[in-house]
Tab-separated table of C-alpha atoms and ligand atoms in Angstrom:
chain	number	residue	atom	x	y	z
A	1	MET	CA	-99.457	-31.229	34.740
A	2	SER	CA	-96.267	-31.270	36.703
A	3	ALA	CA	-95.776	-33.332	39.846
A	4	VAL	CA	-95.784	-30.286	42.084
A	5	ASN	CA	-98.038	-27.444	41.007
A	6	PHE	CA	-95.922	-24.556	42.115
A	7	ASN	CA	-97.722	-21.253	42.362
A	8	ASN	CA	-95.118	-18.793	43.554
A	9	SER	CA	-95.725	-15.342	44.957
A	10	TYR	CA	-92.806	-14.477	47.241
A	11	ALA	CA	-90.430	-14.619	44.273
A	12	SER	CA	-92.364	-11.710	42.723
A	13	LEU	CA	-91.660	-9.414	45.673
A	14	PRO	CA	-88.856	-6.839	45.320
A	15	GLU	CA	-85.287	-8.101	45.188
A	16	THR	CA	-84.611	-6.638	48.625
A	17	PHE	CA	-86.548	-9.635	50.019
A	18	TYR	CA	-84.276	-12.523	49.011
A	19	THR	CA	-81.406	-13.896	47.000
A	20	LYS	CA	-82.293	-16.343	44.264
A	21	GLN	CA	-80.074	-19.381	44.112
A	22	ASN	CA	-80.089	-23.148	43.792
A	23	ALA	CA	-79.479	-25.816	46.398
A	24	GLU	CA	-76.162	-27.595	46.648
A	25	PRO	CA	-76.975	-31.017	45.212
A	26	ALA	CA	-76.590	-33.821	47.750
A	27	PRO	CA	-74.023	-36.360	46.507
A	28	ALA	CA	-75.797	-39.584	47.518
A	29	PRO	CA	-79.245	-38.982	48.983
A	30	GLN	CA	-81.341	-41.619	50.698
A	31	TRP	CA	-84.769	-41.531	52.215
A	32	ILE	CA	-85.382	-41.153	55.905
A	33	LYS	CA	-89.108	-40.563	55.565
A	34	ALA	CA	-91.721	-39.134	53.208
A	35	ASN	CA	-95.073	-37.771	54.337
A	36	THR	CA	-97.548	-38.959	51.707
A	37	GLU	CA	-100.589	-37.848	53.715
A	38	LEU	CA	-99.305	-34.292	53.794
A	39	ALA	CA	-98.387	-34.512	50.110
A	40	GLN	CA	-101.987	-35.410	49.350
A	41	ALA	CA	-103.263	-32.439	51.341
A	42	LEU	CA	-100.929	-30.234	49.312
A	43	GLY	CA	-102.045	-31.670	45.995
A	44	ILE	CA	-98.592	-33.160	45.421
A	45	ASP	CA	-98.502	-36.437	43.523
A	46	THR	CA	-97.534	-39.039	46.163
A	47	ALA	CA	-96.066	-41.386	43.568
A	48	PHE	CA	-93.785	-38.539	42.520
A	49	LEU	CA	-92.830	-37.674	46.095
A	50	THR	CA	-91.718	-41.217	46.897
A	51	SER	CA	-89.946	-41.713	43.555
A	52	ASN	CA	-86.327	-40.982	42.714
A	53	ALA	CA	-87.473	-37.681	41.244
A	54	GLY	CA	-89.028	-36.852	44.621
A	55	LEU	CA	-85.779	-37.811	46.327
A	56	ASP	CA	-83.908	-35.524	43.923
A	57	MET	CA	-86.204	-32.642	44.880
A	58	ALA	CA	-85.938	-33.323	48.622
A	59	SER	CA	-82.145	-33.493	48.422
A	60	GLY	CA	-81.614	-30.391	46.297
A	61	ARG	CA	-80.318	-32.369	43.318
A	62	THR	CA	-82.908	-30.963	40.953
A	63	ALA	CA	-85.063	-27.892	41.206
A	64	PRO	CA	-88.441	-29.206	40.025
A	65	ASP	CA	-90.365	-27.521	37.206
A	66	GLY	CA	-92.114	-24.439	38.430
A	67	SER	CA	-89.917	-23.949	41.481
A	68	ASN	CA	-87.970	-20.729	41.930
A	69	PRO	CA	-85.487	-21.339	44.741
A	70	LEU	CA	-84.529	-18.399	46.924
A	71	ALA	CA	-83.073	-17.609	50.332
A	72	MET	CA	-85.183	-15.169	52.343
A	73	VAL	CA	-83.582	-12.327	54.248
A	74	TYR	CA	-84.548	-11.448	57.817
A	75	ALA	CA	-83.039	-10.071	61.007
A	76	GLY	CA	-83.824	-10.788	64.619
A	77	HIS	CA	-83.278	-10.484	68.326
A	78	GLN	CA	-81.592	-13.666	69.497
A	79	PHE	CA	-81.708	-14.104	73.276
A	80	GLY	CA	-82.304	-10.370	73.474
A	81	GLY	CA	-79.288	-9.383	71.348
A	82	TRP	CA	-79.824	-7.735	67.980
A	83	SER	CA	-78.607	-9.423	64.785
A	84	PRO	CA	-79.071	-7.012	61.874
A	85	ARG	CA	-78.946	-9.707	59.201
A	86	LEU	CA	-79.810	-13.373	59.604
A	87	GLY	CA	-81.802	-14.852	56.738
A	88	ASP	CA	-81.985	-18.381	55.368
A	89	GLY	CA	-78.418	-19.453	56.065
A	90	ARG	CA	-79.106	-23.090	55.311
A	91	ALA	CA	-82.571	-23.079	53.831
A	92	LEU	CA	-84.174	-22.328	50.486
A	93	LEU	CA	-87.752	-21.591	49.614
A	94	LEU	CA	-88.454	-23.783	46.581
A	95	GLY	CA	-91.802	-22.177	45.957
A	96	GLU	CA	-95.424	-22.313	47.021
A	97	VAL	CA	-98.362	-24.621	46.389
A	98	ILE	CA	-102.060	-24.176	47.031
A	99	GLY	CA	-103.307	-26.944	49.321
A	100	THR	CA	-106.602	-28.777	48.942
A	101	ASP	CA	-107.792	-26.473	51.774
A	102	SER	CA	-107.135	-23.525	49.390
A	103	ILE	CA	-104.381	-22.236	51.671
A	104	ARG	CA	-101.039	-21.242	50.151
A	105	TYR	CA	-98.061	-23.167	51.557
A	106	ASP	CA	-94.296	-22.713	51.308
A	107	ILE	CA	-92.152	-25.693	50.363
A	108	GLN	CA	-88.723	-25.169	51.884
A	109	LEU	CA	-85.527	-27.191	51.994
A	110	LYS	CA	-83.638	-26.913	55.273
A	111	GLY	CA	-80.004	-28.005	55.186
A	112	SER	CA	-79.492	-27.479	51.452
A	113	GLY	CA	-76.201	-25.590	51.497
A	114	ARG	CA	-74.681	-22.178	51.958
A	115	THR	CA	-76.393	-18.938	50.974
A	116	PRO	CA	-75.367	-15.272	51.260
A	117	TYR	CA	-76.892	-15.419	54.765
A	118	SER	CA	-74.821	-18.336	56.054
A	119	ARG	CA	-72.328	-16.152	57.944
A	120	GLY	CA	-69.849	-18.651	59.435
A	121	GLY	CA	-72.140	-21.670	59.023
A	122	ASP	CA	-71.839	-24.562	56.594
A	123	GLY	CA	-75.427	-24.298	55.360
A	124	LYS	CA	-76.053	-27.920	56.280
A	125	SER	CA	-78.111	-29.854	58.799
A	126	ALA	CA	-77.071	-32.903	60.722
A	127	ILE	CA	-79.472	-35.834	60.821
A	128	GLY	CA	-80.412	-35.355	64.493
A	129	PRO	CA	-82.190	-31.997	64.200
A	130	VAL	CA	-83.909	-33.194	61.014
A	131	ILE	CA	-85.322	-36.253	62.796
A	132	ARG	CA	-86.310	-34.115	65.798
A	133	GLU	CA	-88.130	-31.565	63.646
A	134	TYR	CA	-89.891	-34.273	61.657
A	135	ILE	CA	-91.163	-36.085	64.755
A	136	VAL	CA	-92.003	-33.079	66.900
A	137	SER	CA	-93.610	-30.904	64.229
A	138	GLU	CA	-95.814	-33.768	63.044
A	139	ALA	CA	-96.688	-34.564	66.674
A	140	MET	CA	-97.684	-30.925	67.195
A	141	ALA	CA	-99.957	-31.073	64.171
A	142	ALA	CA	-101.625	-34.207	65.555
A	143	LEU	CA	-102.195	-32.388	68.850
A	144	GLY	CA	-103.991	-29.672	66.899
A	145	VAL	CA	-101.373	-26.972	67.463
A	146	PRO	CA	-100.652	-24.667	64.505
A	147	THR	CA	-97.239	-25.655	63.221
A	148	THR	CA	-94.970	-25.968	60.248
A	149	ARG	CA	-95.013	-29.518	58.868
A	150	ALA	CA	-92.512	-32.063	57.599
A	151	LEU	CA	-92.988	-33.294	54.034
A	152	ALA	CA	-89.766	-35.251	53.691
A	153	ALA	CA	-86.479	-36.070	55.380
A	154	VAL	CA	-83.452	-37.400	53.543
A	155	THR	CA	-79.805	-38.016	54.234
A	156	THR	CA	-77.401	-36.367	51.823
A	157	GLY	CA	-74.538	-38.849	51.750
A	158	GLU	CA	-72.288	-36.143	53.166
A	159	THR	CA	-70.722	-35.871	56.587
A	160	VAL	CA	-71.246	-32.644	58.493
A	161	ILE	CA	-69.056	-31.624	61.373
A	162	ARG	CA	-70.788	-30.605	64.591
A	163	GLU	CA	-69.321	-31.616	67.976
A	164	ILE	CA	-68.564	-34.823	66.092
A	165	PRO	CA	-68.878	-35.851	62.420
A	166	LEU	CA	-72.493	-36.737	61.641
A	167	PRO	CA	-74.556	-37.755	58.617
A	168	GLY	CA	-75.884	-34.707	56.766
A	169	ALA	CA	-79.618	-34.450	56.144
A	170	ILE	CA	-82.282	-32.180	54.655
A	171	LEU	CA	-85.798	-31.573	55.888
A	172	THR	CA	-88.496	-30.450	53.475
A	173	ARG	CA	-90.540	-28.076	55.565
A	174	VAL	CA	-94.040	-26.850	54.808
A	175	ALA	CA	-95.369	-23.622	56.322
A	176	GLN	CA	-98.148	-21.144	55.717
A	177	SER	CA	-95.142	-18.912	55.097
A	178	HIS	CA	-91.671	-18.344	56.473
A	179	ILE	CA	-92.239	-14.670	57.240
A	180	ARG	CA	-91.142	-13.833	60.758
A	181	VAL	CA	-91.187	-10.857	63.109
A	182	GLY	CA	-87.532	-10.638	62.082
A	183	THR	CA	-88.519	-10.110	58.437
A	184	PHE	CA	-90.302	-6.869	59.401
A	185	GLN	CA	-87.417	-5.951	61.691
A	186	TYR	CA	-84.967	-6.314	58.830
A	187	PHE	CA	-86.637	-3.692	56.627
A	188	TYR	CA	-87.316	-1.455	59.634
A	189	SER	CA	-83.647	-1.499	60.594
A	190	GLN	CA	-82.676	-0.788	56.973
A	191	ASN	CA	-84.983	2.255	56.965
A	192	ASP	CA	-86.536	0.680	53.887
A	193	LYS	CA	-90.097	1.922	54.159
A	194	ALA	CA	-91.064	0.793	50.662
A	195	SER	CA	-90.119	-2.830	51.379
A	196	LEU	CA	-91.767	-2.664	54.790
A	197	LEU	CA	-94.998	-1.576	53.158
A	198	ALA	CA	-94.711	-4.198	50.425
A	199	LEU	CA	-94.181	-6.846	53.113
A	200	ALA	CA	-97.208	-5.686	55.118
A	201	ASN	CA	-99.386	-5.714	52.011
A	202	TYR	CA	-98.163	-9.186	51.146
A	203	VAL	CA	-98.832	-10.470	54.673
A	204	ILE	CA	-102.301	-8.934	54.733
A	205	ASP	CA	-103.118	-10.464	51.394
A	206	ARG	CA	-101.762	-13.903	52.275
A	207	HIS	CA	-102.482	-14.303	55.992
A	208	TYR	CA	-104.882	-11.607	57.176
A	209	PRO	CA	-107.212	-10.838	54.257
A	210	GLU	CA	-109.878	-9.636	56.718
A	211	ALA	CA	-107.557	-6.689	57.500
A	212	GLN	CA	-107.852	-5.397	53.952
A	213	ASN	CA	-111.120	-3.589	54.587
A	214	ALA	CA	-110.193	-2.219	58.002
A	215	GLU	CA	-109.769	1.497	58.512
A	216	ASN	CA	-106.087	0.888	59.216
A	217	PRO	CA	-105.103	-2.425	57.565
A	218	VAL	CA	-101.651	-2.441	59.198
A	219	GLN	CA	-103.253	-2.107	62.619
A	220	ALA	CA	-105.769	-4.845	61.805
A	221	MET	CA	-102.943	-7.105	60.641
A	222	TYR	CA	-101.037	-6.439	63.869
A	223	LYS	CA	-104.159	-7.222	65.883
A	224	GLY	CA	-104.451	-10.539	64.047
A	225	ILE	CA	-100.805	-11.438	64.639
A	226	VAL	CA	-101.059	-10.598	68.363
A	227	THR	CA	-104.190	-12.740	68.667
A	228	ARG	CA	-102.718	-15.746	66.868
A	229	GLN	CA	-99.529	-15.623	68.943
A	230	ALA	CA	-101.479	-15.393	72.206
A	231	LYS	CA	-103.551	-18.428	71.233
A	232	LEU	CA	-100.481	-20.340	70.096
A	233	ILE	CA	-98.568	-19.826	73.338
A	234	ALA	CA	-101.621	-20.937	75.346
A	235	LEU	CA	-101.672	-24.152	73.289
A	236	TRP	CA	-97.964	-24.753	73.843
A	237	MET	CA	-98.488	-24.433	77.571
A	238	LYS	CA	-101.546	-26.680	77.497
A	239	PHE	CA	-99.331	-29.521	76.306
A	240	GLY	CA	-96.258	-28.641	78.404
A	241	PHE	CA	-94.317	-27.573	75.346
A	242	ILE	CA	-91.218	-25.443	75.695
A	243	HIS	CA	-90.051	-23.898	72.441
A	244	GLY	CA	-86.588	-23.065	73.693
A	245	VAL	CA	-85.582	-20.379	71.176
A	246	MET	CA	-88.318	-17.771	71.055
A	247	ASN	CA	-86.148	-15.305	69.201
A	248	THR	CA	-87.915	-12.791	66.975
A	249	ASP	CA	-86.631	-14.651	63.900
A	250	ASN	CA	-88.416	-17.765	65.172
A	251	CYS	CA	-91.706	-15.963	65.747
A	252	GLN	CA	-93.761	-16.630	62.632
A	253	ILE	CA	-96.244	-14.077	61.346
A	254	ALA	CA	-98.914	-16.605	60.341
A	255	GLY	CA	-98.985	-17.898	63.928
A	256	GLU	CA	-97.498	-21.355	63.436
A	257	THR	CA	-94.918	-22.980	65.689
A	258	ILE	CA	-91.635	-22.777	63.801
A	259	ASP	CA	-88.069	-23.897	64.357
A	260	TYR	CA	-87.843	-27.021	66.454
A	261	GLY	CA	-84.342	-26.540	67.839
A	262	PRO	CA	-83.797	-27.172	71.525
A	263	CYS	CA	-87.492	-27.674	72.162
A	264	ALA	CA	-89.165	-30.294	74.334
A	265	TYR	CA	-92.296	-31.220	76.216
A	266	MET	CA	-91.572	-31.037	79.898
A	267	ASP	CA	-91.666	-34.200	81.924
A	268	THR	CA	-91.569	-33.228	85.616
A	269	PHE	CA	-93.545	-30.047	86.060
A	270	HIS	CA	-91.710	-26.876	86.912
A	271	PRO	CA	-92.799	-23.477	85.620
A	272	MET	CA	-89.188	-22.416	85.171
A	273	LYS	CA	-88.185	-25.496	83.211
A	274	VAL	CA	-85.909	-24.724	80.254
A	275	PHE	CA	-84.444	-26.997	77.609
A	276	SER	CA	-81.783	-25.044	75.871
A	277	SER	CA	-78.305	-25.452	77.278
A	278	ILE	CA	-77.502	-21.934	76.097
A	279	ASP	CA	-80.537	-20.483	77.896
A	280	GLN	CA	-78.794	-20.078	81.241
A	281	GLN	CA	-81.069	-17.288	82.415
A	282	GLY	CA	-84.276	-19.248	81.908
A	283	ARG	CA	-85.348	-16.613	79.408
A	284	TYR	CA	-87.529	-19.060	77.485
A	285	ALA	CA	-88.818	-21.215	80.382
A	286	TRP	CA	-92.291	-22.808	80.110
A	287	GLY	CA	-93.900	-20.176	82.324
A	288	LYS	CA	-92.113	-17.263	80.691
A	289	GLN	CA	-93.308	-17.960	77.169
A	290	PRO	CA	-96.248	-15.508	77.247
A	291	HIS	CA	-93.913	-12.806	78.470
A	292	MET	CA	-91.411	-13.538	75.699
A	293	ALA	CA	-94.049	-13.641	72.974
A	294	HIS	CA	-95.287	-10.283	74.222
A	295	TRP	CA	-91.744	-8.934	74.026
A	296	ASN	CA	-91.349	-10.238	70.465
A	297	LEU	CA	-94.663	-8.662	69.490
A	298	SER	CA	-93.618	-5.330	70.902
A	299	ARG	CA	-90.529	-5.519	68.644
A	300	LEU	CA	-92.952	-6.111	65.755
A	301	GLY	CA	-95.023	-3.095	66.776
A	302	GLU	CA	-91.879	-0.991	66.778
A	303	ALA	CA	-90.995	-2.212	63.280
A	304	LEU	CA	-94.459	-1.248	61.994
A	305	MET	CA	-94.215	2.363	63.213
A	306	PRO	CA	-93.029	3.824	59.885
A	307	ILE	CA	-96.011	2.386	58.007
A	308	TRP	CA	-98.644	2.740	60.727
A	309	GLY	CA	-99.973	5.782	58.934
A	310	ASN	CA	-100.410	8.102	61.872
A	311	ASP	CA	-98.280	10.557	63.782
A	312	ASP	CA	-95.842	8.853	66.131
A	313	ASP	CA	-97.734	9.549	69.357
A	314	THR	CA	-100.965	8.145	67.975
A	315	ALA	CA	-99.134	5.157	66.497
A	316	VAL	CA	-97.439	4.387	69.825
A	317	ALA	CA	-100.761	4.609	71.643
A	318	GLU	CA	-102.517	2.375	69.115
A	319	ILE	CA	-99.698	-0.191	69.062
A	320	SER	CA	-99.691	-0.333	72.873
A	321	ALA	CA	-103.441	-0.781	72.917
A	322	GLU	CA	-103.223	-3.720	70.490
A	323	LEU	CA	-100.354	-5.229	72.449
A	324	ASP	CA	-102.364	-4.918	75.654
A	325	THR	CA	-104.931	-7.347	74.233
A	326	PHE	CA	-102.271	-10.086	74.295
A	327	SER	CA	-102.717	-10.794	78.025
A	328	ASP	CA	-106.492	-11.056	77.833
A	329	THR	CA	-106.418	-13.340	74.803
A	330	PHE	CA	-103.674	-15.463	76.300
A	331	ASN	CA	-105.401	-15.745	79.697
A	332	GLU	CA	-108.739	-16.566	78.163
A	333	ASN	CA	-107.237	-19.372	76.093
A	334	PHE	CA	-104.904	-20.601	78.809
A	335	TYR	CA	-107.671	-20.862	81.403
A	336	ALA	CA	-110.080	-22.435	78.938
A	337	ALA	CA	-107.434	-25.027	78.076
A	338	PHE	CA	-106.695	-25.914	81.677
A	339	ALA	CA	-110.365	-26.006	82.585
A	340	GLN	CA	-110.750	-28.572	79.824
A	341	LYS	CA	-107.732	-30.526	81.065
A	342	LEU	CA	-109.307	-30.666	84.523
A	343	GLY	CA	-112.735	-31.601	83.191
A	344	LEU	CA	-114.313	-28.358	84.379
A	345	PRO	CA	-116.753	-26.226	82.388
A	346	GLU	CA	-114.716	-23.050	82.720
A	347	LEU	CA	-112.162	-21.580	85.026
A	348	THR	CA	-113.745	-18.634	86.758
A	349	GLN	CA	-111.702	-16.337	88.966
A	350	LYS	CA	-112.470	-18.612	91.908
A	351	THR	CA	-111.584	-21.866	90.241
A	352	ALA	CA	-108.438	-20.246	88.822
A	353	SER	CA	-107.026	-20.457	92.324
A	354	PHE	CA	-107.622	-24.210	92.111
A	355	LEU	CA	-105.376	-24.237	89.075
A	356	GLU	CA	-102.691	-22.518	91.179
A	357	THR	CA	-103.177	-25.247	93.805
A	358	THR	CA	-102.823	-27.836	91.043
A	359	PHE	CA	-99.591	-26.325	89.726
A	360	GLU	CA	-98.253	-26.206	93.300
A	361	ALA	CA	-99.170	-29.857	93.801
A	362	LEU	CA	-97.457	-30.785	90.540
A	363	GLN	CA	-94.347	-28.862	91.502
A	364	ASN	CA	-94.146	-29.936	95.165
A	365	ASN	CA	-94.689	-33.593	94.329
A	366	LYS	CA	-92.396	-33.442	91.272
A	367	ILE	CA	-95.100	-34.884	89.055
A	368	ASP	CA	-94.843	-35.599	85.358
A	369	PHE	CA	-97.053	-33.009	83.632
A	370	THR	CA	-98.469	-35.278	80.915
A	371	LEU	CA	-98.989	-38.322	83.130
A	372	PHE	CA	-100.875	-36.236	85.682
A	373	PHE	CA	-103.557	-35.318	83.170
A	374	ALA	CA	-103.435	-38.595	81.219
A	375	HIS	CA	-104.010	-40.609	84.394
A	376	LEU	CA	-106.614	-38.149	85.635
A	377	ARG	CA	-108.764	-38.600	82.539
A	378	ARG	CA	-108.710	-42.380	83.089
A	379	SER	CA	-109.124	-42.202	86.878
A	380	HIS	CA	-112.643	-43.684	86.664
A	381	ASP	CA	-110.689	-46.925	86.139
A	382	PRO	CA	-109.258	-48.108	89.505
A	383	ILE	CA	-105.970	-49.075	87.826
A	384	TYR	CA	-105.432	-45.515	86.660
A	385	GLN	CA	-106.748	-44.032	89.878
A	386	GLU	CA	-104.011	-45.993	91.625
A	387	LYS	CA	-101.425	-44.796	89.099
A	388	PHE	CA	-102.629	-41.243	89.581
A	389	ILE	CA	-102.277	-41.457	93.354
A	390	THR	CA	-98.789	-42.922	93.002
A	391	LEU	CA	-97.652	-39.822	91.126
A	392	PHE	CA	-97.824	-37.900	94.421
A	393	GLU	CA	-95.226	-38.192	97.138
A	394	THR	CA	-97.849	-39.433	99.604
A	395	PRO	CA	-101.368	-40.875	99.183
A	396	GLU	CA	-102.558	-38.116	101.544
A	397	ALA	CA	-101.331	-35.410	99.172
A	398	ALA	CA	-103.166	-37.139	96.313
A	399	GLY	CA	-106.298	-37.547	98.407
A	400	MET	CA	-106.284	-33.892	99.339
A	401	TRP	CA	-106.016	-32.790	95.722
A	402	LEU	CA	-108.669	-35.275	94.566
A	403	SER	CA	-111.191	-34.156	97.172
A	404	GLN	CA	-110.746	-30.531	96.155
A	405	TRP	CA	-111.156	-31.528	92.517
A	406	ASP	CA	-114.343	-33.449	93.284
A	407	ALA	CA	-115.753	-30.500	95.211
A	408	ILE	CA	-114.990	-28.014	92.427
A	409	LYS	CA	-116.481	-30.303	89.801
A	410	ALA	CA	-119.631	-30.878	91.850
A	411	LYS	CA	-120.051	-27.144	92.421
A	412	SER	CA	-119.578	-26.405	88.729
A	413	GLY	CA	-122.551	-28.591	87.836
A	414	ILE	CA	-120.761	-30.211	84.889
A	415	THR	CA	-122.092	-33.670	84.003
A	416	ALA	CA	-119.754	-36.639	84.316
A	417	SER	CA	-119.883	-37.279	80.594
A	418	ASP	CA	-119.130	-33.654	79.648
A	419	SER	CA	-116.262	-33.630	82.100
A	420	GLN	CA	-114.892	-36.859	80.662
A	421	GLU	CA	-115.265	-35.630	77.113
A	422	ALA	CA	-113.373	-32.427	77.918
A	423	MET	CA	-110.485	-34.291	79.524
A	424	ASP	CA	-110.283	-36.890	76.753
A	425	ALA	CA	-109.958	-34.158	74.148
A	426	ALA	CA	-107.402	-32.063	76.051
A	427	ASN	CA	-105.076	-34.569	77.690
A	428	PRO	CA	-102.805	-36.505	75.350
A	429	ILE	CA	-101.585	-39.905	76.429
A	430	TYR	CA	-98.587	-39.748	74.113
A	431	ILE	CA	-96.301	-36.794	73.581
A	432	ALA	CA	-92.925	-36.606	71.847
A	433	ARG	CA	-91.006	-37.237	75.027
A	434	ASN	CA	-87.478	-35.973	74.835
A	435	HIS	CA	-85.830	-39.273	75.783
A	436	ARG	CA	-87.829	-41.047	73.058
A	437	VAL	CA	-86.899	-38.430	70.480
A	438	GLU	CA	-83.243	-38.730	71.483
A	439	ALA	CA	-83.426	-42.531	71.178
A	440	ALA	CA	-84.945	-42.171	67.693
A	441	ILE	CA	-82.126	-39.777	66.783
A	442	GLN	CA	-79.409	-42.092	68.124
A	443	ALA	CA	-80.838	-44.977	66.097
A	444	GLY	CA	-81.201	-42.722	63.043
A	445	VAL	CA	-77.564	-41.676	63.227
A	446	ALA	CA	-76.749	-45.388	62.996
A	447	GLY	CA	-79.067	-45.771	59.982
A	448	ASP	CA	-81.985	-47.414	61.812
A	449	TYR	CA	-85.228	-45.458	61.360
A	450	LYS	CA	-87.551	-47.946	63.039
A	451	PRO	CA	-87.580	-46.192	66.426
A	452	MET	CA	-88.404	-42.944	64.591
A	453	ASP	CA	-91.203	-44.599	62.608
A	454	ASP	CA	-92.654	-46.322	65.678
A	455	LEU	CA	-92.642	-43.121	67.713
A	456	HIS	CA	-94.036	-41.092	64.828
A	457	ASN	CA	-96.877	-43.565	64.249
A	458	ILE	CA	-97.970	-43.529	67.888
A	459	LEU	CA	-97.866	-39.735	67.993
A	460	GLN	CA	-100.320	-39.543	65.102
A	461	ALA	CA	-103.144	-40.382	67.545
A	462	PRO	CA	-101.923	-38.749	70.758
A	463	PHE	CA	-105.283	-38.745	72.554
A	464	THR	CA	-106.152	-42.395	71.837
A	465	GLN	CA	-104.902	-45.179	74.059
A	466	GLN	CA	-103.132	-47.643	71.760
A	467	SER	CA	-102.561	-51.292	72.582
A	468	GLY	CA	-98.944	-52.272	72.998
A	469	ALA	CA	-97.857	-48.637	73.334
A	470	GLY	CA	-97.753	-48.529	77.135
A	471	ASP	CA	-94.031	-47.820	77.267
A	472	TYR	CA	-94.468	-44.701	75.172
A	473	GLU	CA	-96.590	-43.154	77.917
A	474	LEU	CA	-93.903	-43.440	80.507
A	475	ALA	CA	-91.859	-40.599	81.901
A	476	PRO	CA	-88.112	-41.077	81.566
A	477	LEU	CA	-86.273	-42.996	84.259
A	478	ASP	CA	-83.708	-40.878	86.089
A	479	THR	CA	-81.049	-42.404	83.872
A	480	GLU	CA	-83.032	-41.574	80.712
A	481	VAL	CA	-83.629	-37.894	81.383
A	482	VAL	CA	-82.071	-35.863	78.612
A	483	GLN	CA	-80.067	-33.295	80.543
A	484	GLN	CA	-79.449	-30.828	77.785
A	485	THR	CA	-80.714	-30.201	74.332
A	486	PHE	CA	-78.074	-28.373	72.400
A	487	CYS	CA	-78.749	-25.612	69.996
A	488	GLY	CA	-76.082	-27.174	67.784
A	489	THR	CA	-78.426	-27.658	64.887
B	1	AMP	P1	-81.866	-20.982	64.056
B	1	AMP	O1	-81.028	-21.175	65.281
B	1	AMP	O2	-82.135	-22.248	63.324
B	1	AMP	O3	-83.093	-20.190	64.293
B	1	AMP	O4	-80.961	-20.129	63.054
B	1	AMP	C1	-80.553	-18.813	63.319
B	1	AMP	C2	-79.805	-18.291	62.124
B	1	AMP	O5	-78.590	-19.014	61.925
B	1	AMP	C3	-80.548	-18.375	60.811
B	1	AMP	O6	-80.205	-17.261	60.034
B	1	AMP	C4	-80.017	-19.642	60.207
B	1	AMP	O7	-80.141	-19.666	58.806
B	1	AMP	C5	-78.563	-19.581	60.622
B	1	AMP	N1	-77.941	-20.913	60.691
B	1	AMP	C6	-78.153	-21.878	61.610
B	1	AMP	N2	-77.417	-22.969	61.351
B	1	AMP	C7	-76.703	-22.697	60.228
B	1	AMP	C8	-75.762	-23.422	59.443
B	1	AMP	N3	-75.388	-24.662	59.761
B	1	AMP	N4	-75.246	-22.810	58.362
B	1	AMP	C9	-75.620	-21.561	58.024
B	1	AMP	N5	-76.493	-20.831	58.720
B	1	AMP	C10	-77.045	-21.383	59.810
B	2	MG	MG1	-84.649	-19.896	63.074
């Protein structure tokens, strides 16, 4: 038995799907972090992962037995503009494993050198984005949000040049697959109907097996993708998450959060909050994410036209009908999530206006999104009630909101314990705050991974108050606010 039981399927797809090649071996790799818990869930020998042989795999020095490294091709709309060929410009799919949950997972190296899809790039990653993706993707998983995972992070011993010279690094990423809306768009734009069909069949088989027996499997697959995206975006918004680069190449078909570039959880609430310094128009703001996901999904619908299996008019009508379900699914999940956050049984049309009032209060009083709900869930304790009130600009404003909340709760008939239980499960105390992530990155650049480890450990139990972790709850001071997160990954 080998250390990693690769069981590859993507490598058997037609050659139009990828370019096979090996990683550029890192000259002097060193560990940043290895995720033994995830390794266990993937059936990967943890002793192997943390050994020198594991380091060699995670740094591209050796392609382990059974792997079949390849760079996937895809296209995509980036900030609305069309790029006909993107692809893994600095990543390689090593292969797939079947997890202990019987789900097939990709094992991918990110930052492992140039590929035919690198365009002008160096194919490398700097340490900062690797640390960010490790922390934030693992934090997302702990929050219960579908996401790609981080299996390992290593430095390469090389220097990469970004705005300044930085240590090079590689992330080993795990995903249900790396197929994106942009993968479909690529074959659509190439007029390659055979590959488009092969891709759809592969996706149905791997991610939407229930679609196999539908009258129109492609339509059933599309329905599934629309539903998973709508649920995902509602979850992002529940936790104040802003993805930052919702390009079609970062919109994953299995419905996981992918590509942690200029992403962040918002501190002070504002529906138009953005995090990417190159997103000047606010295209990917917190409150615009449903709209953007819908736009990405309509690009997917377009790409599926040639294989929809009906005349164009019927196909357009059916695609539009599926796409129209996005809003309902999103709203249902969004309102259910916020009802839970507020300790209410459900948000009916009437109580939905209370949510509007709440968002207005958050915005007008410039309140930290996470603290608002984290303090609210503990407001039975006078200390936290006081903290909650202090979040508002005046005690009167807090009092007004609290009396409305009490009235709505009383009217809803929810018991105190059910209300508490709902809030405890929906309102994290710890999130991967941007200023903390940046501090972990700064320390990591200097070779000190303790701030990363400390932050990571706390974020493994985001809903549980942990002793000695009080500082990790706090919103950034004015001087700590990270003004811009660059896309320079
Ligand atoms: P991303 O911004 O990470 O979604 O990447 C968009 C596209 O640019 C993908 O095709 C990446 O593979 C490619 N890319 C990003 N950074 C690099 C790099 N340093 N070298 C080569 N390609 C890159
Ligand atoms: Mg990407």
